[in-house]
């Protein structure tokens, strides 16, 4: 049997579940740390595990250019290469070709582009994207799609979504089902309910192991994102995992979980950790700020991570001022731990039928800082 | 009782011992990882512990400028600040003022200089250096000395050494003895046996808890360094620990241990780790080299560190090519583990009366790579 999902509890539209994969179970809702080039930046795999992470994400675009999927396969796959035997989801490569690559050109066959590293020419079709993700040994393979730009007219969004639908069909045909592995379709349609419905129905007919909502967090703002989720998640099969791609802030996560999303990924906690921004139960802190220079308290006294149990805000401030690598290392550990604990708390609250109160308490905490 | 030392075994001039300190015992010979600004670069304190390290070094010059010794003291001392409850040795600050600071001027009172960070003016006297190291809560305090430049005439070396001797006397007077804490004198005299003897005798009269050999590894080359050690270490009190400052390569360490040195520090394993150079039982590897791109073996199959037991040379190569922080992190873990295991092997061999053969086997291993 391919990857499966058990819905364990609901609280309003919010869901708690368990995803069963070839590389282990994943309690949901869950946040996937981003391991772009075969490493979660500034983290050993042991440190990632210690944050409570159950699944990580790898980027097909980066890995296809370097070290190349064939090389990763020769090294035993991405799990072995990066010392992460747990589940790994890989994206299709399409999103980052459009944001990073040079001279990119899209047509019905796929995307032609030049590498941002050395200018070499490449072509990514739905079939090649599936092959790459197979070579990487991805637990969860994403279909190749076009992330519709924002804003887009109804006509633009329809044309883009229908191309993604055709690519999803080809991606599904090229996917090789294996025990505990799965493939997710990606719903597009921009901010148009009728297009989201058309996309969701077409993908549901392909019977994917899970469904992602794409084309959000691209500039539309949190209110519009939530409005789209309000009508889109009910269009998705209830007993399959739902993944909101590239989202987001802690508050975004709470709002999307409330609307029935099970999985997230975002560079925010890792990138913020490298730039001195810490997410805590009392809001966001910039550790470079001079007010922390003599602050002998833990970054987040409510957090059980290595950073918070062993060090002070003053030490973190010192490390960032001195440009020591340990600053990004410790703050990434903390931020990922914070995201994981946020999702663990959400799951427990959903199972207890207490999710709305959990969100209220958590948001009140973030505001307490002021 | 202040810091003490038990000589447990000798093999020729090589020694195995145990240093007893307020912050734990240190088996010798030992290598001290350099934690310049209150962090061993690219390492969590847990990772430093996992290398087998028993003692680390902090740099007075860096810490006096940032975060300042008064601030470190308010945070509970350097041990607490950097999560290293074990022994810490701090240098006096003098060496790095001469190599890093701007507009430095030395006279009998001490050194006046401007910070390389912000140009602010500072004065470091023997008394202030002792006060700073006290504020940092250094387990081992070093006297303030002048590291005589190389080459130096006999007259220059004599003048410099005698200034260091007067400063050593003032440093000793300013040191506050505490249970399990100690202070080391530093023998100078460049490459002149009579001056080394004069320095050693003057320092022995001050009854330090340990003795360092300074003014070596400053350009004189390994052969001359060993020649100086050949006559200098016998001038030092037998039942006190002996520390060769700022040394060195694995081969330097083997040679100096053979000549009766017990303690070392050097930025080499950490700095090399950040620049893709790995020290192994089969010699030095540059992991950026293209020949590692498909090398699926461990960096050092004989090593038990996280880097060698979980990852391949190909992965390290990828991480350095992709400029991922995990490359420096893993290679620093490995290099420090290698230095620790080299010292552990030396100690076991000395206790077994087998040190010469240990050096032969180890050096043959380094050459096996070719």
mmCIF file with all atom_site columns, N, CA and C in Angstrom, chain A residues 31-45 47-48 51 56-59 62-63 66 82 84 96 100 116-117 266-275 320 325-336, chain B residues 42 315 318-330:
data_model
loop_
_atom_site.group_PDB
_atom_site.id
_atom_site.type_symbol
_atom_site.label_atom_id
_atom_site.label_alt_id
_atom_site.label_comp_id
_atom_site.label_asym_id
_atom_site.label_entity_id
_atom_site.label_seq_id
_atom_site.pdbx_PDB_ins_code
_atom_site.Cartn_x
_atom_site.Cartn_y
_atom_site.Cartn_z
_atom_site.occupancy
_atom_site.B_iso_or_equiv
_atom_site.pdbx_formal_charge
_atom_site.auth_seq_id
_atom_site.auth_comp_id
_atom_site.auth_asym_id
_atom_site.auth_atom_id
_atom_site.pdbx_PDB_model_num
ATOM 1   N N  . UNK A 1 31  ? 5.012  20.520 10.700  1.00 0.00 ? 31  UNK A N  1
ATOM 2   C CA . UNK A 1 31  ? 5.805  21.489 9.960   1.00 0.00 ? 31  UNK A CA 1
ATOM 3   C C  . UNK A 1 31  ? 7.065  20.798 9.448   1.00 0.00 ? 31  UNK A C  1
ATOM 4   N N  . UNK A 1 32  ? 7.362  20.958 8.158   1.00 0.00 ? 32  UNK A N  1
ATOM 5   C CA . UNK A 1 32  ? 8.540  20.344 7.558   1.00 0.00 ? 32  UNK A CA 1
ATOM 6   C C  . UNK A 1 32  ? 9.668  21.358 7.454   1.00 0.00 ? 32  UNK A C  1
ATOM 7   N N  . UNK A 1 33  ? 10.782 21.077 8.131   1.00 0.00 ? 33  UNK A N  1
ATOM 8   C CA . UNK A 1 33  ? 11.959 21.944 8.005   1.00 0.00 ? 33  UNK A CA 1
ATOM 9   C C  . UNK A 1 33  ? 12.488 21.814 6.584   1.00 0.00 ? 33  UNK A C  1
ATOM 10  N N  . UNK A 1 34  ? 12.973 22.920 6.040   1.00 0.00 ? 34  UNK A N  1
ATOM 11  C CA . UNK A 1 34  ? 13.447 22.936 4.662   1.00 0.00 ? 34  UNK A CA 1
ATOM 12  C C  . UNK A 1 34  ? 14.938 22.594 4.604   1.00 0.00 ? 34  UNK A C  1
ATOM 13  N N  . UNK A 1 35  ? 15.239 21.496 3.905   1.00 0.00 ? 35  UNK A N  1
ATOM 14  C CA . UNK A 1 35  ? 16.634 21.069 3.734   1.00 0.00 ? 35  UNK A CA 1
ATOM 15  C C  . UNK A 1 35  ? 17.028 21.215 2.279   1.00 0.00 ? 35  UNK A C  1
ATOM 16  N N  . UNK A 1 36  ? 17.102 22.423 1.822   1.00 0.00 ? 36  UNK A N  1
ATOM 17  C CA . UNK A 1 36  ? 17.243 22.760 0.411   1.00 0.00 ? 36  UNK A CA 1
ATOM 18  C C  . UNK A 1 36  ? 18.227 21.883 -0.359  1.00 0.00 ? 36  UNK A C  1
ATOM 19  N N  . UNK A 1 37  ? 19.489 21.954 0.017   1.00 0.00 ? 37  UNK A N  1
ATOM 20  C CA . UNK A 1 37  ? 20.537 21.296 -0.754  1.00 0.00 ? 37  UNK A CA 1
ATOM 21  C C  . UNK A 1 37  ? 21.041 20.036 -0.057  1.00 0.00 ? 37  UNK A C  1
ATOM 22  N N  . UNK A 1 38  ? 20.123 19.319 0.601   1.00 0.00 ? 38  UNK A N  1
ATOM 23  C CA . UNK A 1 38  ? 20.534 18.106 1.297   1.00 0.00 ? 38  UNK A CA 1
ATOM 24  C C  . UNK A 1 38  ? 21.039 18.383 2.695   1.00 0.00 ? 38  UNK A C  1
ATOM 25  N N  . UNK A 1 39  ? 20.684 19.517 3.243   1.00 0.00 ? 39  UNK A N  1
ATOM 26  C CA . UNK A 1 39  ? 20.996 19.870 4.638   1.00 0.00 ? 39  UNK A CA 1
ATOM 27  C C  . UNK A 1 39  ? 20.040 20.969 5.082   1.00 0.00 ? 39  UNK A C  1
ATOM 28  N N  . UNK A 1 40  ? 19.472 20.804 6.263   1.00 0.00 ? 40  UNK A N  1
ATOM 29  C CA . UNK A 1 40  ? 18.741 21.913 6.871   1.00 0.00 ? 40  UNK A CA 1
ATOM 30  C C  . UNK A 1 40  ? 19.811 22.898 7.334   1.00 0.00 ? 40  UNK A C  1
ATOM 31  N N  . UNK A 1 41  ? 19.802 24.095 6.776   1.00 0.00 ? 41  UNK A N  1
ATOM 32  C CA . UNK A 1 41  ? 20.930 25.015 6.959   1.00 0.00 ? 41  UNK A CA 1
ATOM 33  C C  . UNK A 1 41  ? 21.279 25.228 8.432   1.00 0.00 ? 41  UNK A C  1
ATOM 34  N N  . UNK A 1 42  ? 22.568 25.111 8.734   1.00 0.00 ? 42  UNK A N  1
ATOM 35  C CA . UNK A 1 42  ? 23.134 25.352 10.066  1.00 0.00 ? 42  UNK A CA 1
ATOM 36  C C  . UNK A 1 42  ? 22.797 24.265 11.075  1.00 0.00 ? 42  UNK A C  1
ATOM 37  N N  . UNK A 1 43  ? 22.274 23.120 10.594  1.00 0.00 ? 43  UNK A N  1
ATOM 38  C CA . UNK A 1 43  ? 21.835 22.059 11.502  1.00 0.00 ? 43  UNK A CA 1
ATOM 39  C C  . UNK A 1 43  ? 22.461 20.717 11.137  1.00 0.00 ? 43  UNK A C  1
ATOM 40  N N  . UNK A 1 44  ? 22.953 19.967 12.144  1.00 0.00 ? 44  UNK A N  1
ATOM 41  C CA . UNK A 1 44  ? 23.224 18.553 11.919  1.00 0.00 ? 44  UNK A CA 1
ATOM 42  C C  . UNK A 1 44  ? 21.879 17.827 11.882  1.00 0.00 ? 44  UNK A C  1
ATOM 43  N N  . UNK A 1 45  ? 21.846 16.643 11.298  1.00 0.00 ? 45  UNK A N  1
ATOM 44  C CA . UNK A 1 45  ? 20.603 15.865 11.271  1.00 0.00 ? 45  UNK A CA 1
ATOM 45  C C  . UNK A 1 45  ? 20.162 15.528 12.701  1.00 0.00 ? 45  UNK A C  1
ATOM 46  N N  . UNK A 1 47  ? 20.547 17.402 15.271  1.00 0.00 ? 47  UNK A N  1
ATOM 47  C CA . UNK A 1 47  ? 19.923 18.617 15.813  1.00 0.00 ? 47  UNK A CA 1
ATOM 48  C C  . UNK A 1 47  ? 18.512 18.778 15.265  1.00 0.00 ? 47  UNK A C  1
ATOM 49  N N  . UNK A 1 48  ? 18.305 18.433 13.986  1.00 0.00 ? 48  UNK A N  1
ATOM 50  C CA . UNK A 1 48  ? 16.956 18.505 13.411  1.00 0.00 ? 48  UNK A CA 1
ATOM 51  C C  . UNK A 1 48  ? 16.032 17.540 14.157  1.00 0.00 ? 48  UNK A C  1
ATOM 52  N N  . UNK A 1 51  ? 14.744 18.748 17.465  1.00 0.00 ? 51  UNK A N  1
ATOM 53  C CA . UNK A 1 51  ? 13.677 19.765 17.477  1.00 0.00 ? 51  UNK A CA 1
ATOM 54  C C  . UNK A 1 51  ? 12.295 19.132 17.522  1.00 0.00 ? 51  UNK A C  1
ATOM 55  N N  . UNK A 1 56  ? 11.237 16.105 6.741   1.00 0.00 ? 56  UNK A N  1
ATOM 56  C CA . UNK A 1 56  ? 11.903 17.304 6.206   1.00 0.00 ? 56  UNK A CA 1
ATOM 57  C C  . UNK A 1 56  ? 11.643 17.395 4.708   1.00 0.00 ? 56  UNK A C  1
ATOM 58  N N  . UNK A 1 57  ? 11.961 18.557 4.146   1.00 0.00 ? 57  UNK A N  1
ATOM 59  C CA . UNK A 1 57  ? 11.736 18.809 2.729   1.00 0.00 ? 57  UNK A CA 1
ATOM 60  C C  . UNK A 1 57  ? 13.070 18.997 2.010   1.00 0.00 ? 57  UNK A C  1
ATOM 61  N N  . UNK A 1 58  ? 13.153 18.471 0.797   1.00 0.00 ? 58  UNK A N  1
ATOM 62  C CA . UNK A 1 58  ? 14.328 18.710 -0.034  1.00 0.00 ? 58  UNK A CA 1
ATOM 63  C C  . UNK A 1 58  ? 13.909 19.410 -1.316  1.00 0.00 ? 58  UNK A C  1
ATOM 64  N N  . UNK A 1 59  ? 14.797 20.227 -1.886  1.00 0.00 ? 59  UNK A N  1
ATOM 65  C CA . UNK A 1 59  ? 14.449 20.990 -3.091  1.00 0.00 ? 59  UNK A CA 1
ATOM 66  C C  . UNK A 1 59  ? 15.032 20.357 -4.347  1.00 0.00 ? 59  UNK A C  1
ATOM 67  N N  . UNK A 1 62  ? 17.564 22.590 -6.550  1.00 0.00 ? 62  UNK A N  1
ATOM 68  C CA . UNK A 1 62  ? 18.943 22.660 -6.068  1.00 0.00 ? 62  UNK A CA 1
ATOM 69  C C  . UNK A 1 62  ? 19.664 21.326 -6.245  1.00 0.00 ? 62  UNK A C  1
ATOM 70  N N  . UNK A 1 63  ? 18.988 20.252 -5.877  1.00 0.00 ? 63  UNK A N  1
ATOM 71  C CA . UNK A 1 63  ? 19.648 18.939 -5.900  1.00 0.00 ? 63  UNK A CA 1
ATOM 72  C C  . UNK A 1 63  ? 19.886 18.444 -7.319  1.00 0.00 ? 63  UNK A C  1
ATOM 73  N N  . UNK A 1 66  ? 23.098 20.242 -8.256  1.00 0.00 ? 66  UNK A N  1
ATOM 74  C CA . UNK A 1 66  ? 24.250 19.869 -7.449  1.00 0.00 ? 66  UNK A CA 1
ATOM 75  C C  . UNK A 1 66  ? 23.776 19.188 -6.200  1.00 0.00 ? 66  UNK A C  1
ATOM 76  N N  . UNK A 1 82  ? 22.018 12.534 3.709   1.00 0.00 ? 82  UNK A N  1
ATOM 77  C CA . UNK A 1 82  ? 21.923 13.599 4.714   1.00 0.00 ? 82  UNK A CA 1
ATOM 78  C C  . UNK A 1 82  ? 21.641 13.069 6.114   1.00 0.00 ? 82  UNK A C  1
ATOM 79  N N  . UNK A 1 84  ? 19.179 11.315 7.278   1.00 0.00 ? 84  UNK A N  1
ATOM 80  C CA . UNK A 1 84  ? 17.779 11.505 7.684   1.00 0.00 ? 84  UNK A CA 1
ATOM 81  C C  . UNK A 1 84  ? 16.972 10.302 7.217   1.00 0.00 ? 84  UNK A C  1
ATOM 82  N N  . UNK A 1 96  ? 11.130 26.866 -7.944  1.00 0.00 ? 96  UNK A N  1
ATOM 83  C CA . UNK A 1 96  ? 12.425 27.527 -7.830  1.00 0.00 ? 96  UNK A CA 1
ATOM 84  C C  . UNK A 1 96  ? 13.084 27.808 -9.170  1.00 0.00 ? 96  UNK A C  1
ATOM 85  N N  . UNK A 1 100 ? 14.583 31.310 -9.290  1.00 0.00 ? 100 UNK A N  1
ATOM 86  C CA . UNK A 1 100 ? 16.047 31.374 -9.199  1.00 0.00 ? 100 UNK A CA 1
ATOM 87  C C  . UNK A 1 100 ? 16.780 31.244 -10.526 1.00 0.00 ? 100 UNK A C  1
ATOM 88  N N  . UNK A 1 116 ? 21.423 28.794 -12.209 1.00 0.00 ? 116 UNK A N  1
ATOM 89  C CA . UNK A 1 116 ? 21.934 30.029 -11.594 1.00 0.00 ? 116 UNK A CA 1
ATOM 90  C C  . UNK A 1 116 ? 23.370 29.839 -11.116 1.00 0.00 ? 116 UNK A C  1
ATOM 91  N N  . UNK A 1 117 ? 23.840 28.588 -11.117 1.00 0.00 ? 117 UNK A N  1
ATOM 92  C CA . UNK A 1 117 ? 25.197 28.315 -10.631 1.00 0.00 ? 117 UNK A CA 1
ATOM 93  C C  . UNK A 1 117 ? 26.237 28.484 -11.729 1.00 0.00 ? 117 UNK A C  1
ATOM 94  N N  . UNK A 1 266 ? 8.318  25.919 5.177   1.00 0.00 ? 266 UNK A N  1
ATOM 95  C CA . UNK A 1 266 ? 8.691  27.316 4.969   1.00 0.00 ? 266 UNK A CA 1
ATOM 96  C C  . UNK A 1 266 ? 10.145 27.505 5.382   1.00 0.00 ? 266 UNK A C  1
ATOM 97  N N  . UNK A 1 267 ? 10.855 28.383 4.694   1.00 0.00 ? 267 UNK A N  1
ATOM 98  C CA . UNK A 1 267 ? 12.223 28.702 5.096   1.00 0.00 ? 267 UNK A CA 1
ATOM 99  C C  . UNK A 1 267 ? 12.241 29.691 6.266   1.00 0.00 ? 267 UNK A C  1
ATOM 100 N N  . UNK A 1 268 ? 11.068 30.178 6.672   1.00 0.00 ? 268 UNK A N  1
ATOM 101 C CA . UNK A 1 268 ? 11.059 31.258 7.652   1.00 0.00 ? 268 UNK A CA 1
ATOM 102 C C  . UNK A 1 268 ? 11.823 30.951 8.952   1.00 0.00 ? 268 UNK A C  1
ATOM 103 N N  . UNK A 1 269 ? 11.565 29.822 9.619   1.00 0.00 ? 269 UNK A N  1
ATOM 104 C CA . UNK A 1 269 ? 12.267 29.621 10.897  1.00 0.00 ? 269 UNK A CA 1
ATOM 105 C C  . UNK A 1 269 ? 13.780 29.451 10.730  1.00 0.00 ? 269 UNK A C  1
ATOM 106 N N  . UNK A 1 270 ? 14.212 28.825 9.636   1.00 0.00 ? 270 UNK A N  1
ATOM 107 C CA . UNK A 1 270 ? 15.648 28.645 9.432   1.00 0.00 ? 270 UNK A CA 1
ATOM 108 C C  . UNK A 1 270 ? 16.292 29.945 8.970   1.00 0.00 ? 270 UNK A C  1
ATOM 109 N N  . UNK A 1 271 ? 15.677 30.625 8.013   1.00 0.00 ? 271 UNK A N  1
ATOM 110 C CA . UNK A 1 271 ? 16.253 31.886 7.516   1.00 0.00 ? 271 UNK A CA 1
ATOM 111 C C  . UNK A 1 271 ? 16.277 32.935 8.625   1.00 0.00 ? 271 UNK A C  1
ATOM 112 N N  . UNK A 1 272 ? 15.180 33.039 9.380   1.00 0.00 ? 272 UNK A N  1
ATOM 113 C CA . UNK A 1 272 ? 15.138 34.002 10.485  1.00 0.00 ? 272 UNK A CA 1
ATOM 114 C C  . UNK A 1 272 ? 16.232 33.676 11.505  1.00 0.00 ? 272 UNK A C  1
ATOM 115 N N  . UNK A 1 273 ? 16.442 32.388 11.739  1.00 0.00 ? 273 UNK A N  1
ATOM 116 C CA . UNK A 1 273 ? 17.471 31.990 12.700  1.00 0.00 ? 273 UNK A CA 1
ATOM 117 C C  . UNK A 1 273 ? 18.856 32.448 12.293  1.00 0.00 ? 273 UNK A C  1
ATOM 118 N N  . UNK A 1 274 ? 19.105 32.533 10.992  1.00 0.00 ? 274 UNK A N  1
ATOM 119 C CA . UNK A 1 274 ? 20.431 32.975 10.529  1.00 0.00 ? 274 UNK A CA 1
ATOM 120 C C  . UNK A 1 274 ? 20.547 34.499 10.535  1.00 0.00 ? 274 UNK A C  1
ATOM 121 N N  . UNK A 1 275 ? 19.418 35.184 10.690  1.00 0.00 ? 275 UNK A N  1
ATOM 122 C CA . UNK A 1 275 ? 19.456 36.648 10.677  1.00 0.00 ? 275 UNK A CA 1
ATOM 123 C C  . UNK A 1 275 ? 18.993 37.222 12.017  1.00 0.00 ? 275 UNK A C  1
ATOM 124 N N  . UNK A 1 320 ? 25.782 36.959 17.721  1.00 0.00 ? 320 UNK A N  1
ATOM 125 C CA . UNK A 1 320 ? 25.415 37.624 16.463  1.00 0.00 ? 320 UNK A CA 1
ATOM 126 C C  . UNK A 1 320 ? 26.264 38.875 16.234  1.00 0.00 ? 320 UNK A C  1
ATOM 127 N N  . UNK A 1 325 ? 29.325 31.614 14.039  1.00 0.00 ? 325 UNK A N  1
ATOM 128 C CA . UNK A 1 325 ? 28.373 30.670 13.459  1.00 0.00 ? 325 UNK A CA 1
ATOM 129 C C  . UNK A 1 325 ? 27.415 30.083 14.496  1.00 0.00 ? 325 UNK A C  1
ATOM 130 N N  . UNK A 1 326 ? 27.868 30.023 15.748  1.00 0.00 ? 326 UNK A N  1
ATOM 131 C CA . UNK A 1 326 ? 27.010 29.426 16.769  1.00 0.00 ? 326 UNK A CA 1
ATOM 132 C C  . UNK A 1 326 ? 25.713 30.218 16.957  1.00 0.00 ? 326 UNK A C  1
ATOM 133 N N  . UNK A 1 327 ? 25.709 31.504 16.643  1.00 0.00 ? 327 UNK A N  1
ATOM 134 C CA . UNK A 1 327 ? 24.476 32.288 16.735  1.00 0.00 ? 327 UNK A CA 1
ATOM 135 C C  . UNK A 1 327 ? 23.396 31.719 15.825  1.00 0.00 ? 327 UNK A C  1
ATOM 136 N N  . UNK A 1 328 ? 23.636 31.679 14.498  1.00 0.00 ? 328 UNK A N  1
ATOM 137 C CA . UNK A 1 328 ? 22.675 31.033 13.598  1.00 0.00 ? 328 UNK A CA 1
ATOM 138 C C  . UNK A 1 328 ? 22.366 29.586 13.981  1.00 0.00 ? 328 UNK A C  1
ATOM 139 N N  . UNK A 1 329 ? 23.363 28.846 14.433  1.00 0.00 ? 329 UNK A N  1
ATOM 140 C CA . UNK A 1 329 ? 23.121 27.443 14.791  1.00 0.00 ? 329 UNK A CA 1
ATOM 141 C C  . UNK A 1 329 ? 22.120 27.348 15.942  1.00 0.00 ? 329 UNK A C  1
ATOM 142 N N  . UNK A 1 330 ? 22.369 28.087 17.015  1.00 0.00 ? 330 UNK A N  1
ATOM 143 C CA . UNK A 1 330 ? 21.482 28.003 18.184  1.00 0.00 ? 330 UNK A CA 1
ATOM 144 C C  . UNK A 1 330 ? 20.099 28.560 17.880  1.00 0.00 ? 330 UNK A C  1
ATOM 145 N N  . UNK A 1 331 ? 20.032 29.662 17.126  1.00 0.00 ? 331 UNK A N  1
ATOM 146 C CA . UNK A 1 331 ? 18.732 30.267 16.878  1.00 0.00 ? 331 UNK A CA 1
ATOM 147 C C  . UNK A 1 331 ? 17.912 29.438 15.885  1.00 0.00 ? 331 UNK A C  1
ATOM 148 N N  . UNK A 1 332 ? 18.565 28.748 14.964  1.00 0.00 ? 332 UNK A N  1
ATOM 149 C CA . UNK A 1 332 ? 17.838 27.830 14.077  1.00 0.00 ? 332 UNK A CA 1
ATOM 150 C C  . UNK A 1 332 ? 17.285 26.657 14.881  1.00 0.00 ? 332 UNK A C  1
ATOM 151 N N  . UNK A 1 333 ? 18.112 26.133 15.787  1.00 0.00 ? 333 UNK A N  1
ATOM 152 C CA . UNK A 1 333 ? 17.622 25.070 16.684  1.00 0.00 ? 333 UNK A CA 1
ATOM 153 C C  . UNK A 1 333 ? 16.370 25.553 17.412  1.00 0.00 ? 333 UNK A C  1
ATOM 154 N N  . UNK A 1 334 ? 16.454 26.753 17.970  1.00 0.00 ? 334 UNK A N  1
ATOM 155 C CA . UNK A 1 334 ? 15.289 27.259 18.713  1.00 0.00 ? 334 UNK A CA 1
ATOM 156 C C  . UNK A 1 334 ? 14.076 27.452 17.811  1.00 0.00 ? 334 UNK A C  1
ATOM 157 N N  . UNK A 1 335 ? 14.257 28.146 16.696  1.00 0.00 ? 335 UNK A N  1
ATOM 158 C CA . UNK A 1 335 ? 13.096 28.465 15.847  1.00 0.00 ? 335 UNK A CA 1
ATOM 159 C C  . UNK A 1 335 ? 12.406 27.209 15.346  1.00 0.00 ? 335 UNK A C  1
ATOM 160 N N  . UNK A 1 336 ? 13.174 26.209 14.937  1.00 0.00 ? 336 UNK A N  1
ATOM 161 C CA . UNK A 1 336 ? 12.552 24.959 14.477  1.00 0.00 ? 336 UNK A CA 1
ATOM 162 C C  . UNK A 1 336 ? 11.852 24.259 15.637  1.00 0.00 ? 336 UNK A C  1
ATOM 163 N N  . UNK B 2 42  ? 31.840 27.263 15.109  1.00 0.00 ? 42  UNK B N  1
ATOM 164 C CA . UNK B 2 42  ? 31.032 26.277 14.378  1.00 0.00 ? 42  UNK B CA 1
ATOM 165 C C  . UNK B 2 42  ? 30.620 25.083 15.232  1.00 0.00 ? 42  UNK B C  1
ATOM 166 N N  . UNK B 2 315 ? 29.561 13.709 0.397   1.00 0.00 ? 315 UNK B N  1
ATOM 167 C CA . UNK B 2 315 ? 28.617 14.652 1.008   1.00 0.00 ? 315 UNK B CA 1
ATOM 168 C C  . UNK B 2 315 ? 29.363 15.883 1.522   1.00 0.00 ? 315 UNK B C  1
ATOM 169 N N  . UNK B 2 318 ? 30.163 18.017 -1.354  1.00 0.00 ? 318 UNK B N  1
ATOM 170 C CA . UNK B 2 318 ? 28.950 18.731 -1.767  1.00 0.00 ? 318 UNK B CA 1
ATOM 171 C C  . UNK B 2 318 ? 28.680 19.926 -0.854  1.00 0.00 ? 318 UNK B C  1
ATOM 172 N N  . UNK B 2 319 ? 28.763 19.716 0.451   1.00 0.00 ? 319 UNK B N  1
ATOM 173 C CA . UNK B 2 319 ? 28.461 20.796 1.393   1.00 0.00 ? 319 UNK B CA 1
ATOM 174 C C  . UNK B 2 319 ? 29.416 21.972 1.223   1.00 0.00 ? 319 UNK B C  1
ATOM 175 N N  . UNK B 2 320 ? 30.710 21.683 1.010   1.00 0.00 ? 320 UNK B N  1
ATOM 176 C CA . UNK B 2 320 ? 31.668 22.782 0.823   1.00 0.00 ? 320 UNK B CA 1
ATOM 177 C C  . UNK B 2 320 ? 31.456 23.465 -0.519  1.00 0.00 ? 320 UNK B C  1
ATOM 178 N N  . UNK B 2 321 ? 31.143 22.690 -1.546  1.00 0.00 ? 321 UNK B N  1
ATOM 179 C CA . UNK B 2 321 ? 30.870 23.294 -2.852  1.00 0.00 ? 321 UNK B CA 1
ATOM 180 C C  . UNK B 2 321 ? 29.633 24.196 -2.783  1.00 0.00 ? 321 UNK B C  1
ATOM 181 N N  . UNK B 2 322 ? 28.624 23.725 -2.040  1.00 0.00 ? 322 UNK B N  1
ATOM 182 C CA . UNK B 2 322 ? 27.375 24.483 -1.937  1.00 0.00 ? 322 UNK B CA 1
ATOM 183 C C  . UNK B 2 322 ? 27.450 25.559 -0.848  1.00 0.00 ? 322 UNK B C  1
ATOM 184 N N  . UNK B 2 323 ? 28.624 25.682 -0.216  1.00 0.00 ? 323 UNK B N  1
ATOM 185 C CA . UNK B 2 323 ? 28.838 26.679 0.842   1.00 0.00 ? 323 UNK B CA 1
ATOM 186 C C  . UNK B 2 323 ? 27.803 26.573 1.952   1.00 0.00 ? 323 UNK B C  1
ATOM 187 N N  . UNK B 2 324 ? 27.470 25.335 2.307   1.00 0.00 ? 324 UNK B N  1
ATOM 188 C CA . UNK B 2 324 ? 26.546 25.095 3.402   1.00 0.00 ? 324 UNK B CA 1
ATOM 189 C C  . UNK B 2 324 ? 27.310 25.094 4.727   1.00 0.00 ? 324 UNK B C  1
ATOM 190 N N  . UNK B 2 325 ? 26.727 25.717 5.756   1.00 0.00 ? 325 UNK B N  1
ATOM 191 C CA . UNK B 2 325 ? 27.386 25.780 7.060   1.00 0.00 ? 325 UNK B CA 1
ATOM 192 C C  . UNK B 2 325 ? 27.693 24.402 7.633   1.00 0.00 ? 325 UNK B C  1
ATOM 193 N N  . UNK B 2 326 ? 26.894 23.406 7.246   1.00 0.00 ? 326 UNK B N  1
ATOM 194 C CA . UNK B 2 326 ? 27.114 22.071 7.798   1.00 0.00 ? 326 UNK B CA 1
ATOM 195 C C  . UNK B 2 326 ? 28.495 21.512 7.421   1.00 0.00 ? 326 UNK B C  1
ATOM 196 N N  . UNK B 2 327 ? 29.075 21.972 6.322   1.00 0.00 ? 327 UNK B N  1
ATOM 197 C CA . UNK B 2 327 ? 30.423 21.519 5.958   1.00 0.00 ? 327 UNK B CA 1
ATOM 198 C C  . UNK B 2 327 ? 31.436 21.887 7.031   1.00 0.00 ? 327 UNK B C  1
ATOM 199 N N  . UNK B 2 328 ? 31.605 23.186 7.318   1.00 0.00 ? 328 UNK B N  1
ATOM 200 C CA . UNK B 2 328 ? 32.482 23.574 8.426   1.00 0.00 ? 328 UNK B CA 1
ATOM 201 C C  . UNK B 2 328 ? 32.101 22.928 9.755   1.00 0.00 ? 328 UNK B C  1
ATOM 202 N N  . UNK B 2 329 ? 30.805 22.797 10.020  1.00 0.00 ? 329 UNK B N  1
ATOM 203 C CA . UNK B 2 329 ? 30.389 22.205 11.291  1.00 0.00 ? 329 UNK B CA 1
ATOM 204 C C  . UNK B 2 329 ? 30.884 20.763 11.402  1.00 0.00 ? 329 UNK B C  1
ATOM 205 N N  . UNK B 2 330 ? 30.610 19.955 10.377  1.00 0.00 ? 330 UNK B N  1
ATOM 206 C CA . UNK B 2 330 ? 31.000 18.537 10.441  1.00 0.00 ? 330 UNK B CA 1
ATOM 207 C C  . UNK B 2 330 ? 32.514 18.377 10.435  1.00 0.00 ? 330 UNK B C  1
#
